[in-house]
XYZ file of C-alpha atoms in Angstrom:
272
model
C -21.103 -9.328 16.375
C -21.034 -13.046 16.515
C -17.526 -13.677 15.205
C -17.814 -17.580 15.496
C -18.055 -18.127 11.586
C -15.398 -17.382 8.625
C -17.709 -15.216 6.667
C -18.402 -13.269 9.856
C -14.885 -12.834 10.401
C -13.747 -11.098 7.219
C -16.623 -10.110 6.667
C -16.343 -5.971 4.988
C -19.352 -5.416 4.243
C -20.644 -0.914 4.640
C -16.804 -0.356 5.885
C -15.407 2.655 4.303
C -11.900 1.913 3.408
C -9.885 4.538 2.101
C -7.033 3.073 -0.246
C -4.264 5.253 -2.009
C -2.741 4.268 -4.817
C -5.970 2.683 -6.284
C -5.313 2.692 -9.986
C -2.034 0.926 -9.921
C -1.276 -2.949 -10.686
C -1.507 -3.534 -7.117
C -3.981 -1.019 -5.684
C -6.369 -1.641 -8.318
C -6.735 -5.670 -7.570
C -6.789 -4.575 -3.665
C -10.073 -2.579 -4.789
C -11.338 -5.409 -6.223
C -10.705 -7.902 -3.260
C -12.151 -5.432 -0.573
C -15.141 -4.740 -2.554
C -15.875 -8.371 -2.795
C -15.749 -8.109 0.583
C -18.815 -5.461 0.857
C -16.763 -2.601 1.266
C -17.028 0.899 -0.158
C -13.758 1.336 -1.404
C -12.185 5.198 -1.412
C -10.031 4.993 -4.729
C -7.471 8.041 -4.184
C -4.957 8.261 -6.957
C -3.532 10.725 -9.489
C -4.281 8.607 -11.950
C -8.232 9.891 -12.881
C -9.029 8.112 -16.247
C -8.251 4.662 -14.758
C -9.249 5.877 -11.370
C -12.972 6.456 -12.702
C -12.813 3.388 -15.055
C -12.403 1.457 -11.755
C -15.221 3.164 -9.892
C -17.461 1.875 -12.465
C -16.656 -1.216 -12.240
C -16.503 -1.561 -8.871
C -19.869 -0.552 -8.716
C -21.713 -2.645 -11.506
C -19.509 -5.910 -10.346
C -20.362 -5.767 -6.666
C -23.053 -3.329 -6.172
C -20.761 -1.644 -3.497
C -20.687 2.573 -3.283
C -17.174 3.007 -4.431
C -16.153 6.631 -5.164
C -12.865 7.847 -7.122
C -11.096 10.737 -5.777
C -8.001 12.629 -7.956
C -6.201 13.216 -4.977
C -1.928 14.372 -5.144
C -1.668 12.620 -1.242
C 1.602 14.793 -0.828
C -0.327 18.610 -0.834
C -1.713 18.777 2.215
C -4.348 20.852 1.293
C -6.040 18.590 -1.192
C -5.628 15.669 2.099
C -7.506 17.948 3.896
C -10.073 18.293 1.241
C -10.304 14.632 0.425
C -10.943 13.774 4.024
C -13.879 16.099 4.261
C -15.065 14.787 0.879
C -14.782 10.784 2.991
C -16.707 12.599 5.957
C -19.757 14.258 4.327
C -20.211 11.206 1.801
C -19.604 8.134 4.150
C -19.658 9.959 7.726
C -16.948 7.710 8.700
C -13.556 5.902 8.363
C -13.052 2.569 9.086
C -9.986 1.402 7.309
C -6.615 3.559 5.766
C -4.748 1.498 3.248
C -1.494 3.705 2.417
C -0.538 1.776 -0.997
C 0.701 4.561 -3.120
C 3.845 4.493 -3.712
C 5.761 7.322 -6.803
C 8.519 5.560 -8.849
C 9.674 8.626 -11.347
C 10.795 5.175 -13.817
C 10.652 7.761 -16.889
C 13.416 9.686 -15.039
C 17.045 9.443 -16.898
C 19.167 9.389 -13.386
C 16.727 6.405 -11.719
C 19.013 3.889 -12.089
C 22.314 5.978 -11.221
C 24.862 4.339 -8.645
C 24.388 5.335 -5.224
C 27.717 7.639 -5.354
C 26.207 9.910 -8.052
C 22.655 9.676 -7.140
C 20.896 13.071 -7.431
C 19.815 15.314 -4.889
C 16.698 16.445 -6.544
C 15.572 13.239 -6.978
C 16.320 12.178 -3.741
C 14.110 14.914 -2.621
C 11.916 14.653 -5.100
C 11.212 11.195 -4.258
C 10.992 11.493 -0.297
C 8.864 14.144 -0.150
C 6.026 12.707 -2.282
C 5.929 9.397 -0.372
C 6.870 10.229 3.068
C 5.069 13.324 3.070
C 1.779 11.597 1.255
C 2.532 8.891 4.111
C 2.172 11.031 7.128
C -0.330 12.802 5.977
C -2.874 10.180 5.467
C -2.010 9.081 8.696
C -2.364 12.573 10.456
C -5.748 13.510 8.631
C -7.476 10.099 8.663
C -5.958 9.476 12.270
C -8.045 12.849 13.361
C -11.325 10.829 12.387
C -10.225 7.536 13.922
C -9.189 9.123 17.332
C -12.802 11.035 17.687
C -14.678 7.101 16.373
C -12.122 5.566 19.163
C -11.575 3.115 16.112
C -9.875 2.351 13.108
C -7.327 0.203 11.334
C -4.469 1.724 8.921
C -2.788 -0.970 6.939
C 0.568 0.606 5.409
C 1.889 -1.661 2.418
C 5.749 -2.008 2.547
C 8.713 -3.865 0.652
C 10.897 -6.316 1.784
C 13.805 -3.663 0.784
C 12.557 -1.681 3.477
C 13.473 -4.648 5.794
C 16.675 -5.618 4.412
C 19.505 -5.239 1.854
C 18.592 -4.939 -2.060
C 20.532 -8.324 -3.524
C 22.010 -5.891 -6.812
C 23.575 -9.358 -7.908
C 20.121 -10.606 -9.075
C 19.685 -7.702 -10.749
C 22.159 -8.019 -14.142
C 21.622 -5.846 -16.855
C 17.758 -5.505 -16.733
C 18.075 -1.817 -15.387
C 15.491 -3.288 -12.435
C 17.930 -2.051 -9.788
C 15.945 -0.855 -6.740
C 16.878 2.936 -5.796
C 18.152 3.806 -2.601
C 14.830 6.232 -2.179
C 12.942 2.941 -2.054
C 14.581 1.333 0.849
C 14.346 4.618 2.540
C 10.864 5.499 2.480
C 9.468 1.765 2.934
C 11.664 1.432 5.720
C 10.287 4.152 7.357
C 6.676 3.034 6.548
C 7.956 -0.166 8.556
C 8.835 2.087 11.822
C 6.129 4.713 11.470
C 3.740 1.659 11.613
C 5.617 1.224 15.048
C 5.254 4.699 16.251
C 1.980 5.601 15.709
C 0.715 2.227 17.037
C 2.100 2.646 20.076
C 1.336 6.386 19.859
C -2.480 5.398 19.534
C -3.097 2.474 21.892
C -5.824 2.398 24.147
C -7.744 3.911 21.374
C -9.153 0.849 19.493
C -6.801 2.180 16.216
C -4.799 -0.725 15.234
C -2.040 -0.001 12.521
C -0.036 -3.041 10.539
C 2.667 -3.052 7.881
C 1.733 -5.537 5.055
C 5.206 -6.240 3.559
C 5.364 -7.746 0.070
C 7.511 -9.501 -2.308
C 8.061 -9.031 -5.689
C 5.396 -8.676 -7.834
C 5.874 -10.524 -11.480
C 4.715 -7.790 -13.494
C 4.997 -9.116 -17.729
C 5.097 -5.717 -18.838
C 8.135 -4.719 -16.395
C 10.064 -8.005 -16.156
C 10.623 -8.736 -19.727
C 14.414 -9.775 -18.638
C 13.895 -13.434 -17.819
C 17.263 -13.911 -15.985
C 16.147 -11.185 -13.625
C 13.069 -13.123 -13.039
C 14.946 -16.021 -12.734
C 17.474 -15.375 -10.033
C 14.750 -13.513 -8.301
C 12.733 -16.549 -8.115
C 15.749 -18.779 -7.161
C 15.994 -16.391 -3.828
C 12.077 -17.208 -2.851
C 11.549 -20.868 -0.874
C 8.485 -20.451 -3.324
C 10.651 -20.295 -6.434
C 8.632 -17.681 -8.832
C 8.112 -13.978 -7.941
C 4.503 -13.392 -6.409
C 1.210 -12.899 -8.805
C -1.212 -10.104 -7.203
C -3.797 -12.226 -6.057
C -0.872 -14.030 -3.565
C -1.820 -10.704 -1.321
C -5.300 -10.635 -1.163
C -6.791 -12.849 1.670
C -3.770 -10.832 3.295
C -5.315 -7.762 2.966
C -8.477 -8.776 4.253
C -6.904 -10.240 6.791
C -5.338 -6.858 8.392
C -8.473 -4.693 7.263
C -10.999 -7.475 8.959
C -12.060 -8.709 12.305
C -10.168 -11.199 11.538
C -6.804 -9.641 12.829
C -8.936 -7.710 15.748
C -5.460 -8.897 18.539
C -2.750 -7.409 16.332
C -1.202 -4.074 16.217
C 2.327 -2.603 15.721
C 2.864 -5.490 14.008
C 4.588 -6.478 10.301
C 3.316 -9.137 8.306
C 5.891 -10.504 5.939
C 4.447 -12.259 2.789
C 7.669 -12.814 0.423
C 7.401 -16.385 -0.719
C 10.080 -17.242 2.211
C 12.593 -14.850 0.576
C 13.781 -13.192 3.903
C 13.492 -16.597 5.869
C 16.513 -18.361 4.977
């Protein structure tokens, strides 16, 4: 592949990419971006209405083969199932993109202090995204070790790099739970592990860490959005788009040299 020119380069075009997650604020404009792209886009969520709404789309908009899958990624059985479902439709894998990420916000101990957080939904919690985690790994990583070649992109937080800030935070009730900084942290070192558990094997595997995304349905406290902006070298909280020549980036040619590697797109936030 001649590699000299940009459009080369990024270029996405017939690569399968499995993304998790898909209906949400973020995964959803992720489909988008990669399906510009040229790629057939997996869309694995929960979420089925908006799921299918988005398949549909996809495929009008950019004549891609997108295909929505109601997937929970934390039963290992219906992993299994969804990665024979990739295999017989696409007879390959090129790209992983673990976005999904569960939030219980409807739950009425979310926002509890760290001394009386629950134990159930502590568990709760770290079993549907670590567990979801390493199994999309595991599963999809069966397929990429037979190709000799794959990417898996895992999207983390910058609270699973450092400290939440809860003096930002006021009274808006936006507090980040302690389940959060957990499981993206791990994401963070898992990325770690299993590309130094896979090299030699053409599999690359990045962390994509993000900011804060300004979200006008969520962040209706405007001192919250404030003093988060005031923390960014930026100065505003990121817009979804900010991410997605990222994204291409890790999923493309483009980033062909780098592996076991996080790339930290916060607006400067952890930089000062």
């Amino acid at each position: 592949m001649n590699r000299t020119t940009t459009n080369n380069i990024f270029n996405l075009e017939k690569k399968t990419i499995v993304l998790t997650g898909s209906a949400g604020r973020l995964g959803s404009g992720f489909a988008d971006v990669l399906s510009s792209a040229g790629a057939d886009v997996v869309l694995v969520d929960i979420e089925n209405s908006s799921n299918k709404k988005l398949e549909s789309k996809l495929k009008q908009k950019y004549n891609t083969n997108p295909l929505a899958v109601n997937v929970d990624i934390s039963n290992q059985s219906e992993v299994k199932k969804l990665k024979q479902i990739v295999l017989k439709k696409y007879k390959k894998i090129d790209v992983l993109i673990n976005n999904a990420h569960f939030i219980p916000r409807s739950h009425p101990m979310i926002g509890s202090p760290f001394e009386n957080y629950p134990l159930e939904l502590w568990h709760q919690t770290i079993v549907k995204n670590l567990n979801g985690l390493f199994l999309c790994c595991r599963e999809f990583g069966k397929i990429m070790t037979k190709q000799q070649k794959g990417v898996i992109i895992n999207i983390s937080s910058i609270y699973g790099i450092m400290g939440p800030d809860q003096r930002i935070y006021g009274k808006s009730k936006l507090n980040s739970p302690p389940f959060y900084s957990a499981t993206k942290g791990a994401m963070v070192n898992l990325t770690r592990y299993l590309a130094a558990f896979w090299h030699g094997t053409n599999i690359r595997v990045n962390t994509l860490t993000l900011g804060g995304v300004y979200d006008s349905d969520l962040h209706k406290n405007k001192e919250f959005v404030k003093n988060y902006s005031k923390k960014t070298m930026i100065g505003r909280m990121a817009r979804k788009d900010d991410y997605y020549g990222a994204i291409i980036f890790l999923a493309s040619d483009a980033s062909t040299y780098m592996t076991g590697s996080n790339l930290i797109i916060d607006g400067g936030w952890s930089a000062w």
